[in-house]
């Protein structure tokens, strides 16, 4: 294949960016945990340093531990120093950083927390706007949300109160609904921000622009021109230190119910009338509503599940999944899934979407390939034969951040030969300043922008869609469905079955 030809980028200054301007208090539950200290607090620190935090704003850490403000600041400072953070904004940051013990099992501690928040709000003039971030295990979401509601912190009257939760949103449809009911005891849907970090990836956001800000692709974006769509999130890492969570979760709940479904809907949705959170989320919901249910009597041709066996990754031997620390030796948890999905609507009728994700595969690669149909007739058949390779469009998220269009061209020289050539757009080229996924979502919550967050109706529809396959995996016979694949490969060989039977 020829080297990709860079395309010329014309800069246009059409970029709008707003800084959040509502003063607020950010209350971080699980403030001493890994997520808070390694991701959330560093992101808030970065936003402050780059003048993107509203003014005034304060941060109140909360967790079950008994700590003074000073002890909490010291802990965070140590993490920042360990990670070689530039400390030039530390004094400003730490002067806004506070701590209070809050234990959902002890409602008195929430009453105290509410009092503390109000005192600091009066002191700093943050006006009663509150962002509650739950950096805690999902099992604690319901209790914390209910306690917040109980002490009146969910209420909005001339101020806003926002609740941020991370996936997983439940374990199945029933538990997701139960969670949602608990959150909605005190918070309304417009107050809830369900994070999916895939949506905060710029290259994922770029897909919407690519599809709907260009006139030339959309006419081809349908069953008449597209043969199949392939959505892949392969990882070379194994379960790492997360077996306690992962062994009860598996790849379908960990990757498909959220990230993969988001990628699918962005690829398949209709253009909304305007770039506005609920218009976009409406269109995604319509895609989920149109998913063809899995044919449970022919699951083998629509779903392949796998689990990694021992193998080699980058020249190093790695153990099988069941030999990983804290994994049950007879675990039948899938670490790989490939599925063929159809969307029953006018645009996509008959076009298979192949969705694949797995751990311990040969490489870390996240991309979407759109394979177009072959030319209907080859006028070159007398010299080249009938077959001409079809066009392919790749939206690459990792490791490259690129859009690549592959097409056929004549090889240079006297002969009549074809070659594949690729036109390439490198996302980083021409870009300026970029935010990490957490910086971006926190900023959006501060601005009250729901575009990058899940809405409960979509969460429910995705659980509903996956329920039959989850039941298959969870039942005692689930292990029979599991294909072992060697770590460092492209997954189970059985994947070809998805293609055998269109
Ligand atoms: C997380 C999953 O949501 O996404 C992990 O829990 C997975 O198991 C990760 O490794 C993948 O994210 P990324 O951004 O590295 O593709």
Short mmCIF file of C-alpha atoms and ligand atoms in Angstrom, two decimals:
data_model
loop_
_atom_site.label_atom_id
_atom_site.label_comp_id
_atom_site.label_asym_id
_atom_site.label_seq_id
_atom_site.Cartn_x
_atom_site.Cartn_y
_atom_site.Cartn_z
CA UNK A 1 0.00 0.00 0.00
CA UNK A 2 1.27 3.48 -0.83
CA UNK A 3 2.24 5.85 1.94
CA UNK A 4 -0.70 7.93 3.15
CA UNK A 5 -0.86 11.32 1.47
CA UNK A 6 -1.34 14.10 3.98
CA UNK A 7 -4.15 16.40 3.10
CA UNK A 8 -3.93 20.12 3.38
CA UNK A 9 -5.62 21.63 6.38
CA UNK A 10 -7.21 25.00 5.99
CA UNK A 11 -7.46 26.82 9.28
CA UNK A 12 -10.66 28.67 9.93
CA UNK A 13 -11.27 30.49 13.12
CA UNK A 14 -14.76 29.13 13.75
CA UNK A 15 -14.10 27.71 17.17
CA UNK A 16 -16.29 28.82 20.01
CA UNK A 17 -15.38 28.09 23.58
CA UNK A 18 -17.15 29.17 26.73
CA UNK A 19 -15.76 29.26 30.21
CA UNK A 20 -18.19 28.17 32.92
CA UNK A 21 -19.31 31.29 34.68
CA UNK A 22 -21.60 30.12 37.49
CA UNK A 23 -19.75 30.18 40.83
CA UNK A 24 -20.07 26.82 42.54
CA UNK A 25 -19.02 24.30 45.15
CA UNK A 26 -17.74 20.92 43.93
CA UNK A 27 -18.33 18.15 46.41
CA UNK A 28 -16.27 15.08 45.74
CA UNK A 29 -17.34 11.82 47.39
CA UNK A 30 -14.67 9.15 47.68
CA UNK A 31 -12.19 12.02 47.86
CA UNK A 32 -9.34 9.92 49.22
CA UNK A 33 -9.77 7.11 46.65
CA UNK A 34 -7.82 6.37 43.51
CA UNK A 35 -10.22 7.93 41.00
CA UNK A 36 -10.51 11.17 42.96
CA UNK A 37 -6.82 11.61 43.72
CA UNK A 38 -5.43 10.43 40.37
CA UNK A 39 -8.04 11.77 37.94
CA UNK A 40 -10.67 14.12 39.29
CA UNK A 41 -8.59 16.39 41.52
CA UNK A 42 -5.73 16.66 39.01
CA UNK A 43 -8.31 17.57 36.32
CA UNK A 44 -9.84 20.25 38.53
CA UNK A 45 -6.33 21.50 39.29
CA UNK A 46 -5.55 21.71 35.59
CA UNK A 47 -8.81 23.56 34.89
CA UNK A 48 -7.95 26.05 37.62
CA UNK A 49 -4.41 26.54 36.34
CA UNK A 50 -5.62 27.11 32.81
CA UNK A 51 -8.23 29.63 33.97
CA UNK A 52 -11.19 27.40 33.16
CA UNK A 53 -12.71 27.14 36.62
CA UNK A 54 -15.64 29.35 37.51
CA UNK A 55 -14.88 32.07 39.97
CA UNK A 56 -15.38 31.79 42.83
CA UNK A 57 -15.34 28.01 43.22
CA UNK A 58 -14.45 25.66 46.05
CA UNK A 59 -13.85 21.92 46.33
CA UNK A 60 -15.01 19.91 49.30
CA UNK A 61 -13.70 16.37 49.60
CA UNK A 62 -15.89 13.88 51.46
CA UNK A 63 -15.43 10.26 52.43
CA UNK A 64 -15.75 7.91 55.37
CA UNK A 65 -12.28 8.74 56.75
CA UNK A 66 -11.83 11.22 59.57
CA UNK A 67 -9.45 13.92 58.23
CA UNK A 68 -8.86 17.60 58.84
CA UNK A 69 -8.73 20.04 55.91
CA UNK A 70 -4.98 20.25 56.37
CA UNK A 71 -4.47 16.47 56.37
CA UNK A 72 -6.57 16.18 53.22
CA UNK A 73 -4.60 18.93 51.46
CA UNK A 74 -1.35 17.25 52.47
CA UNK A 75 -2.48 13.92 50.99
CA UNK A 76 -3.43 15.50 47.71
CA UNK A 77 -0.21 17.48 47.62
CA UNK A 78 1.77 14.26 48.02
CA UNK A 79 -0.06 12.65 45.08
CA UNK A 80 0.58 15.73 42.93
CA UNK A 81 4.27 15.73 43.85
CA UNK A 82 4.53 12.00 43.17
CA UNK A 83 3.06 12.53 39.71
CA UNK A 84 5.38 15.47 39.07
CA UNK A 85 2.58 17.99 38.73
CA UNK A 86 3.65 21.58 38.14
CA UNK A 87 2.82 23.10 41.55
CA UNK A 88 2.60 26.75 40.53
CA UNK A 89 -1.17 26.92 41.22
CA UNK A 90 -1.05 24.80 44.36
CA UNK A 91 -1.47 27.66 46.86
CA UNK A 92 -4.54 28.94 45.05
CA UNK A 93 -5.93 25.39 44.67
CA UNK A 94 -5.33 24.35 48.27
CA UNK A 95 -6.92 27.54 49.61
CA UNK A 96 -10.20 26.35 48.03
CA UNK A 97 -9.83 22.74 49.17
CA UNK A 98 -11.75 21.45 52.20
CA UNK A 99 -12.71 18.15 53.70
CA UNK A 100 -15.61 16.69 55.69
CA UNK A 101 -16.35 13.15 56.78
CA UNK A 102 -19.56 11.81 55.20
CA UNK A 103 -20.85 8.31 55.74
CA UNK A 104 -24.16 7.42 54.06
CA UNK A 105 -24.80 4.96 56.91
CA UNK A 106 -24.84 7.92 59.29
CA UNK A 107 -27.31 10.57 58.17
CA UNK A 108 -26.00 12.88 60.90
CA UNK A 109 -22.72 13.15 58.96
CA UNK A 110 -24.69 14.33 55.90
CA UNK A 111 -26.51 16.93 57.97
CA UNK A 112 -23.12 18.16 59.16
CA UNK A 113 -21.81 18.14 55.60
CA UNK A 114 -24.80 20.21 54.45
CA UNK A 115 -24.09 22.75 57.18
CA UNK A 116 -20.41 22.85 56.28
CA UNK A 117 -21.19 23.37 52.57
CA UNK A 118 -23.53 26.26 53.38
CA UNK A 119 -20.96 27.92 55.66
CA UNK A 120 -18.26 27.71 52.97
CA UNK A 121 -20.75 28.95 50.34
CA UNK A 122 -21.44 32.01 52.46
CA UNK A 123 -17.76 32.55 53.07
CA UNK A 124 -16.75 32.29 49.39
CA UNK A 125 -19.96 33.55 47.77
CA UNK A 126 -20.49 30.51 45.54
CA UNK A 127 -24.22 31.16 45.45
CA UNK A 128 -25.58 27.69 46.26
CA UNK A 129 -24.63 25.99 42.96
CA UNK A 130 -23.37 22.48 43.73
CA UNK A 131 -21.75 19.74 41.74
CA UNK A 132 -21.69 16.35 43.49
CA UNK A 133 -19.23 13.89 41.99
CA UNK A 134 -19.53 10.28 43.14
CA UNK A 135 -15.98 8.88 42.86
CA UNK A 136 -17.08 5.86 44.87
CA UNK A 137 -17.86 2.23 44.01
CA UNK A 138 -21.25 2.03 42.21
CA UNK A 139 -22.71 0.08 45.15
CA UNK A 140 -22.56 3.33 47.15
CA UNK A 141 -24.36 5.54 44.57
CA UNK A 142 -27.87 4.92 45.80
CA UNK A 143 -27.15 5.58 49.48
CA UNK A 144 -25.22 8.76 48.80
CA UNK A 145 -27.83 10.13 46.39
CA UNK A 146 -30.62 9.34 48.83
CA UNK A 147 -28.74 10.92 51.74
CA UNK A 148 -28.07 14.06 49.68
CA UNK A 149 -31.76 14.30 48.89
CA UNK A 150 -32.66 13.65 52.53
CA UNK A 151 -30.65 16.64 53.80
CA UNK A 152 -32.00 18.91 51.06
CA UNK A 153 -28.82 19.15 48.97
CA UNK A 154 -30.50 17.99 45.76
CA UNK A 155 -32.93 20.88 45.74
CA UNK A 156 -32.76 23.65 43.19
CA UNK A 157 -34.35 27.01 43.79
CA UNK A 158 -32.55 29.75 41.96
CA UNK A 159 -29.37 27.63 42.15
CA UNK A 160 -28.36 24.36 40.47
CA UNK A 161 -27.48 21.02 41.97
CA UNK A 162 -25.85 18.42 39.69
CA UNK A 163 -24.97 14.80 40.33
CA UNK A 164 -22.19 13.04 38.40
CA UNK A 165 -22.00 9.24 38.26
CA UNK A 166 -19.69 6.94 36.35
CA UNK A 167 -20.47 3.68 34.61
CA UNK A 168 -21.44 0.93 35.33
CA UNK A 169 -25.04 2.09 35.51
CA UNK A 170 -26.34 -1.06 37.14
CA UNK A 171 -25.55 -4.67 36.44
CA UNK A 172 -28.57 -5.45 34.29
CA UNK A 173 -31.86 -3.82 33.33
CA UNK A 174 -33.49 -4.37 36.73
CA UNK A 175 -30.58 -3.01 38.76
CA UNK A 176 -30.14 -0.09 36.36
CA UNK A 177 -33.78 0.86 36.87
CA UNK A 178 -33.41 0.47 40.62
CA UNK A 179 -30.35 2.75 40.57
CA UNK A 180 -32.14 5.28 38.44
CA UNK A 181 -35.16 5.28 40.78
CA UNK A 182 -32.84 5.85 43.75
CA UNK A 183 -31.05 8.75 42.04
CA UNK A 184 -34.37 10.23 41.06
CA UNK A 185 -35.69 10.25 44.61
CA UNK A 186 -34.07 13.64 44.94
CA UNK A 187 -32.54 14.49 41.58
CA UNK A 188 -34.37 15.04 38.34
CA UNK A 189 -33.01 13.67 35.02
CA UNK A 190 -31.76 17.14 34.05
CA UNK A 191 -29.59 17.15 37.21
CA UNK A 192 -27.89 13.81 36.50
CA UNK A 193 -24.68 13.48 34.43
CA UNK A 194 -23.79 9.86 33.56
CA UNK A 195 -20.19 9.76 32.38
CA UNK A 196 -18.91 7.60 29.54
CA UNK A 197 -15.28 8.56 28.99
CA UNK A 198 -15.43 7.42 25.34
CA UNK A 199 -17.71 10.33 24.55
CA UNK A 200 -15.16 12.75 25.91
CA UNK A 201 -12.53 11.52 23.46
CA UNK A 202 -12.09 14.27 20.91
CA UNK A 203 -11.84 11.84 18.03
CA UNK A 204 -15.22 10.40 19.02
CA UNK A 205 -16.69 13.91 19.10
CA UNK A 206 -15.07 14.52 15.74
CA UNK A 207 -17.24 11.77 14.21
CA UNK A 208 -20.32 13.94 14.53
CA UNK A 209 -18.56 16.81 12.77
CA UNK A 210 -17.21 14.46 10.13
CA UNK A 211 -20.64 13.03 9.39
CA UNK A 212 -22.77 16.13 9.63
CA UNK A 213 -20.52 19.01 8.61
CA UNK A 214 -19.58 17.45 5.27
CA UNK A 215 -22.01 17.06 2.42
CA UNK A 216 -20.06 14.41 0.55
CA UNK A 217 -20.24 11.47 2.99
CA UNK A 218 -23.83 11.57 4.17
CA UNK A 219 -25.39 10.57 0.80
CA UNK A 220 -23.26 7.39 0.93
CA UNK A 221 -23.98 6.68 4.60
CA UNK A 222 -26.62 4.00 4.14
CA UNK A 223 -27.44 0.49 2.96
CA UNK A 224 -27.06 1.44 -0.73
CA UNK A 225 -23.33 2.08 -0.47
CA UNK A 226 -22.13 0.55 2.78
CA UNK A 227 -21.43 -3.17 2.94
CA UNK A 228 -20.62 -3.39 6.65
CA UNK A 229 -19.40 -1.37 9.62
CA UNK A 230 -16.71 -2.70 11.97
CA UNK A 231 -16.34 -1.18 15.42
CA UNK A 232 -13.33 -2.45 17.37
CA UNK A 233 -11.86 -1.71 20.78
CA UNK A 234 -9.02 -4.17 21.26
CA UNK A 235 -6.73 -4.00 24.28
CA UNK A 236 -3.43 -5.74 24.91
CA UNK A 237 -3.74 -5.24 28.67
CA UNK A 238 -5.32 -7.95 30.74
CA UNK A 239 -7.59 -7.53 33.72
CA UNK A 240 -4.71 -5.95 35.73
CA UNK A 241 -5.60 -5.30 39.37
CA UNK A 242 -9.35 -5.04 38.70
CA UNK A 243 -10.36 -8.70 38.89
CA UNK A 244 -12.58 -8.07 41.91
CA UNK A 245 -14.74 -5.87 39.71
CA UNK A 246 -14.13 -7.48 36.33
CA UNK A 247 -14.79 -11.10 37.23
CA UNK A 248 -18.39 -10.16 38.07
CA UNK A 249 -18.71 -7.85 35.12
CA UNK A 250 -17.13 -9.26 31.98
CA UNK A 251 -16.62 -7.56 28.66
CA UNK A 252 -20.30 -7.20 27.76
CA UNK A 253 -21.09 -5.09 30.80
CA UNK A 254 -17.69 -3.40 30.93
CA UNK A 255 -17.38 -2.29 27.29
CA UNK A 256 -20.50 -3.11 25.27
CA UNK A 257 -23.32 -1.73 27.39
CA UNK A 258 -21.66 1.69 27.30
CA UNK A 259 -18.65 2.58 25.12
CA UNK A 260 -19.37 0.29 22.17
CA UNK A 261 -23.05 1.23 22.11
CA UNK A 262 -22.10 4.92 22.03
CA UNK A 263 -19.77 4.38 19.07
CA UNK A 264 -22.52 2.44 17.31
CA UNK A 265 -25.11 5.15 17.79
CA UNK A 266 -22.80 7.94 16.63
CA UNK A 267 -22.13 6.00 13.45
CA UNK A 268 -25.75 5.13 12.82
CA UNK A 269 -27.83 8.05 14.07
CA UNK A 270 -29.80 10.45 11.91
CA UNK A 271 -28.69 14.09 11.83
CA UNK A 272 -30.41 16.03 14.59
CA UNK A 273 -31.95 19.35 13.58
CA UNK A 274 -29.53 21.24 15.80
CA UNK A 275 -26.41 20.54 17.87
CA UNK A 276 -28.15 20.46 21.19
CA UNK A 277 -27.81 17.84 23.94
CA UNK A 278 -31.31 16.43 23.94
CA UNK A 279 -31.71 16.53 20.16
CA UNK A 280 -28.53 14.45 19.87
CA UNK A 281 -29.54 12.10 22.65
CA UNK A 282 -32.98 11.67 21.04
CA UNK A 283 -31.35 10.48 17.82
CA UNK A 284 -29.09 8.04 19.66
CA UNK A 285 -32.07 6.67 21.53
CA UNK A 286 -33.83 6.02 18.21
CA UNK A 287 -30.87 3.89 17.12
CA UNK A 288 -31.04 1.80 20.30
CA UNK A 289 -34.77 1.42 19.82
CA UNK A 290 -34.17 0.06 16.31
CA UNK A 291 -31.64 -2.60 17.29
CA UNK A 292 -32.78 -5.99 16.06
CA UNK A 293 -33.06 -8.35 19.05
CA UNK A 294 -30.52 -11.18 19.09
CA UNK A 295 -31.96 -14.36 17.57
CA UNK A 296 -31.61 -16.57 20.64
CA UNK A 297 -32.10 -19.71 18.50
CA UNK A 298 -29.12 -18.77 16.32
CA UNK A 299 -26.86 -16.94 18.75
CA UNK A 300 -23.76 -18.72 17.44
CA UNK A 301 -23.87 -16.68 14.25
CA UNK A 302 -24.38 -13.39 16.07
CA UNK A 303 -22.26 -13.57 19.18
CA UNK A 304 -18.86 -15.05 19.96
CA UNK A 305 -17.58 -14.91 23.51
CA UNK A 306 -14.02 -15.63 24.52
CA UNK A 307 -11.65 -15.73 27.44
CA UNK A 308 -7.91 -15.33 27.19
CA UNK A 309 -5.57 -18.23 27.75
CA UNK A 310 -1.86 -17.87 28.49
CA UNK A 311 0.18 -16.35 25.68
CA UNK A 312 2.76 -13.74 24.74
CA UNK A 313 2.35 -9.96 24.69
CA UNK A 314 5.26 -7.94 23.34
CA UNK A 315 7.62 -10.86 23.82
CA UNK A 316 6.60 -11.49 27.46
CA UNK A 317 4.59 -14.50 28.61
CA UNK A 318 1.35 -13.60 30.31
CA UNK A 319 -0.96 -15.86 32.33
CA UNK A 320 -4.42 -17.00 31.37
CA UNK A 321 -7.37 -15.03 32.71
CA UNK A 322 -8.22 -17.70 35.30
CA UNK A 323 -4.67 -17.54 36.67
CA UNK A 324 -4.84 -13.78 37.23
CA UNK A 325 -4.88 -12.69 40.89
CA UNK A 326 -8.38 -12.72 42.42
CA UNK A 327 -10.03 -14.46 39.45
CA UNK A 328 -12.01 -17.60 40.30
CA UNK A 329 -10.11 -20.60 38.84
CA UNK A 330 -13.30 -21.87 37.17
CA UNK A 331 -14.44 -18.40 36.04
CA UNK A 332 -16.50 -18.29 32.87
CA UNK A 333 -16.38 -14.50 32.62
CA UNK A 334 -15.90 -13.42 28.99
CA UNK A 335 -12.93 -11.14 28.31
CA UNK A 336 -13.76 -10.96 24.59
CA UNK A 337 -16.94 -10.55 22.60
CA UNK A 338 -17.67 -10.09 18.94
CA UNK A 339 -21.21 -9.51 17.80
CA UNK A 340 -23.07 -8.91 14.60
CA UNK A 341 -25.80 -6.38 15.07
CA UNK A 342 -28.50 -5.12 12.72
CA UNK A 343 -30.39 -1.88 12.92
CA UNK A 344 -33.93 -2.26 11.68
CA UNK A 345 -34.62 1.05 10.04
CA UNK A 346 -34.78 2.42 6.52
CA UNK A 347 -31.15 3.60 6.39
CA UNK A 348 -29.45 0.49 7.73
CA UNK A 349 -31.63 -2.41 6.70
CA UNK A 350 -29.40 -5.42 5.99
CA UNK A 351 -26.09 -3.76 6.89
CA UNK A 352 -24.22 -5.75 9.56
CA UNK A 353 -22.38 -3.86 12.29
CA UNK A 354 -19.58 -6.04 13.64
CA UNK A 355 -18.68 -4.94 17.15
CA UNK A 356 -15.60 -6.42 18.80
CA UNK A 357 -13.84 -5.80 22.07
CA UNK A 358 -11.45 -7.86 24.11
CA UNK A 359 -8.58 -7.84 26.53
CA UNK A 360 -5.13 -9.36 25.95
CA UNK A 361 -5.37 -9.06 22.21
CA UNK A 362 -2.42 -8.52 19.91
CA UNK A 363 -2.51 -4.72 20.14
CA UNK A 364 -4.38 -1.78 21.61
CA UNK A 365 -6.51 -0.50 18.77
CA UNK A 366 -9.78 1.40 18.76
CA UNK A 367 -11.31 2.22 15.42
CA UNK A 368 -14.33 2.12 13.19
CA UNK A 369 -14.11 0.89 9.64
CA UNK A 370 -16.79 1.61 7.11
CA UNK A 371 -16.49 -0.84 4.24
CA UNK A 372 -18.21 0.35 1.13
CA UNK A 373 -19.74 -1.86 -1.54
CA UNK A 374 -17.64 -2.93 -4.49
CA UNK A 375 -18.14 -1.18 -7.81
CA UNK A 376 -21.24 -2.68 -9.49
CA UNK A 377 -19.40 -3.46 -12.70
CA UNK A 378 -15.71 -3.69 -13.50
CA UNK A 379 -14.93 -2.13 -16.85
CA UNK A 380 -11.32 -3.26 -16.30
CA UNK A 381 -12.25 -6.94 -16.06
CA UNK A 382 -10.47 -7.83 -19.30
CA UNK A 383 -7.16 -6.65 -17.85
CA UNK A 384 -7.62 -6.79 -14.06
CA UNK A 385 -10.32 -9.41 -13.53
CA UNK A 386 -13.69 -8.82 -11.93
CA UNK A 387 -12.60 -7.95 -8.44
CA UNK A 388 -11.72 -4.40 -7.49
CA UNK A 389 -11.08 -3.75 -3.82
CA UNK A 390 -13.89 -1.73 -2.30
CA UNK A 391 -13.33 1.66 -0.67
CA UNK A 392 -12.79 1.79 3.04
CA UNK A 393 -13.10 4.66 5.48
CA UNK A 394 -11.40 4.29 8.86
CA UNK A 395 -12.12 6.51 11.80
CA UNK A 396 -9.24 5.73 14.07
CA UNK A 397 -9.36 6.60 17.76
CA UNK A 398 -6.25 4.80 19.02
CA UNK A 399 -3.27 4.64 18.58
CA UNK A 400 -3.57 7.00 15.62
CA UNK A 401 -6.18 9.71 15.75
CA UNK A 402 -6.95 9.77 12.08
CA UNK A 403 -9.50 9.58 9.35
CA UNK A 404 -8.29 7.45 6.43
CA UNK A 405 -10.01 6.94 3.13
CA UNK A 406 -8.72 4.11 1.01
CA UNK A 407 -9.42 4.06 -2.68
CA UNK A 408 -8.05 2.66 -5.93
CA UNK A 409 -5.67 4.46 -8.25
CA UNK A 410 -3.56 3.56 -11.21
CA UNK A 411 -0.02 2.51 -10.43
CA UNK A 412 2.45 4.90 -11.94
CA UNK A 413 4.13 3.47 -15.04
CA UNK A 414 3.26 2.15 -18.46
CA UNK A 415 1.21 -0.83 -17.25
CA UNK A 416 -2.48 -0.80 -16.34
CA UNK A 417 -2.32 -1.84 -12.71
CA UNK A 418 -4.31 -0.77 -9.71
CA UNK A 419 -3.03 0.06 -6.26
CA UNK A 420 -4.67 0.91 -2.95
CA UNK A 421 -3.95 4.45 -1.86
CA UNK A 422 -4.94 6.17 1.33
CA UNK A 423 -5.87 9.75 1.99
CA UNK A 424 -5.14 10.63 5.53
CA UNK A 425 -6.28 13.28 8.02
CA UNK A 426 -4.25 13.37 11.23
CA UNK A 427 -6.50 14.73 13.94
CA UNK A 428 -3.69 16.35 15.93
CA UNK A 429 -2.50 18.40 12.96
CA UNK A 430 -3.59 21.99 13.11
CA UNK A 431 -5.04 21.53 16.59
CA UNK A 432 -4.17 23.70 19.52
CA UNK A 433 -4.97 23.08 23.12
CA UNK A 434 -6.62 19.79 24.18
CA UNK A 435 -8.33 18.69 27.33
CA UNK A 436 -8.16 15.19 28.79
CA UNK A 437 -11.41 13.22 28.95
CA UNK A 438 -12.00 14.07 32.62
CA UNK A 439 -11.18 17.74 32.19
CA UNK A 440 -13.67 17.87 29.34
CA UNK A 441 -16.53 16.16 31.17
CA UNK A 442 -16.02 18.18 34.35
CA UNK A 443 -16.05 21.37 32.34
CA UNK A 444 -19.26 20.30 30.60
CA UNK A 445 -20.96 19.53 33.92
CA UNK A 446 -19.91 22.95 35.20
CA UNK A 447 -21.51 24.48 32.11
CA UNK A 448 -24.62 22.29 32.36
CA UNK A 449 -24.03 20.73 28.93
CA UNK A 450 -25.48 17.19 28.74
CA UNK A 451 -24.30 16.36 25.22
CA UNK A 452 -21.56 13.93 26.29
CA UNK A 453 -23.58 12.15 28.96
CA UNK A 454 -25.92 9.16 28.91
CA UNK A 455 -29.62 9.65 29.35
CA UNK A 456 -31.51 7.00 31.30
CA UNK A 457 -33.80 5.96 28.42
CA UNK A 458 -30.73 5.03 26.34
CA UNK A 459 -29.16 3.18 29.26
CA UNK A 460 -32.35 1.13 29.66
CA UNK A 461 -32.62 0.37 25.94
CA UNK A 462 -29.02 -0.88 25.81
CA UNK A 463 -29.54 -3.10 28.82
CA UNK A 464 -32.73 -4.43 27.25
CA UNK A 465 -30.88 -5.22 24.04
CA UNK A 466 -28.09 -7.06 25.85
CA UNK A 467 -30.27 -8.89 28.37
CA UNK A 468 -30.76 -12.10 26.33
CA UNK A 469 -27.02 -12.49 25.79
CA UNK A 470 -26.22 -11.63 29.39
CA UNK A 471 -28.65 -14.31 30.49
CA UNK A 472 -26.90 -16.81 28.24
CA UNK A 473 -23.52 -15.90 29.73
CA UNK A 474 -24.70 -15.84 33.31
CA UNK A 475 -26.48 -19.21 33.21
CA UNK A 476 -24.54 -22.34 34.27
CA UNK A 477 -24.22 -23.41 30.61
CA UNK A 478 -22.61 -20.05 29.80
CA UNK A 479 -19.16 -21.63 29.99
CA UNK A 480 -19.99 -23.77 26.94
CA UNK A 481 -20.24 -20.64 24.84
CA UNK A 482 -16.79 -19.47 25.82
CA UNK A 483 -13.95 -19.88 23.31
CA UNK A 484 -10.45 -19.70 24.69
CA UNK A 485 -8.01 -17.53 22.73
CA UNK A 486 -4.31 -17.20 23.24
CA UNK A 487 -3.26 -13.89 24.79
CA UNK A 488 -1.58 -11.75 22.13
CA UNK A 489 -3.81 -12.91 19.28
CA UNK A 490 -6.86 -11.44 17.56
CA UNK A 491 -9.38 -13.39 19.63
CA UNK A 492 -11.09 -16.74 19.12
CA UNK A 493 -10.97 -18.31 15.66
CA UNK A 494 -14.71 -18.91 15.92
CA UNK A 495 -15.27 -15.23 15.06
CA UNK A 496 -15.38 -16.24 11.38
CA UNK A 497 -18.86 -17.69 12.10
CA UNK A 498 -20.24 -14.19 12.31
CA UNK A 499 -19.26 -13.73 8.68
CA UNK A 500 -20.33 -17.19 7.49
CA UNK A 501 -23.97 -16.44 7.80
CA UNK A 502 -24.84 -12.92 6.72
C1 LIG B 1 -13.08 1.24 30.82
C2 LIG B 1 -13.16 -0.22 31.10
O1 LIG B 1 -14.36 1.82 30.88
O2 LIG B 1 -12.53 1.44 29.52
C3 LIG B 1 -11.78 -0.85 31.01
O3 LIG B 1 -13.69 -0.42 32.41
C4 LIG B 1 -11.16 -0.54 29.67
O4 LIG B 1 -11.85 -2.26 31.22
C5 LIG B 1 -11.22 0.94 29.38
O5 LIG B 1 -9.80 -0.97 29.72
C6 LIG B 1 -10.77 1.22 27.96
O6 LIG B 1 -10.68 2.61 27.78
P1 LIG B 1 -9.67 3.25 26.72
O7 LIG B 1 -9.94 4.70 26.80
O8 LIG B 1 -8.29 2.85 27.15
O9 LIG B 1 -10.03 2.63 25.39
#
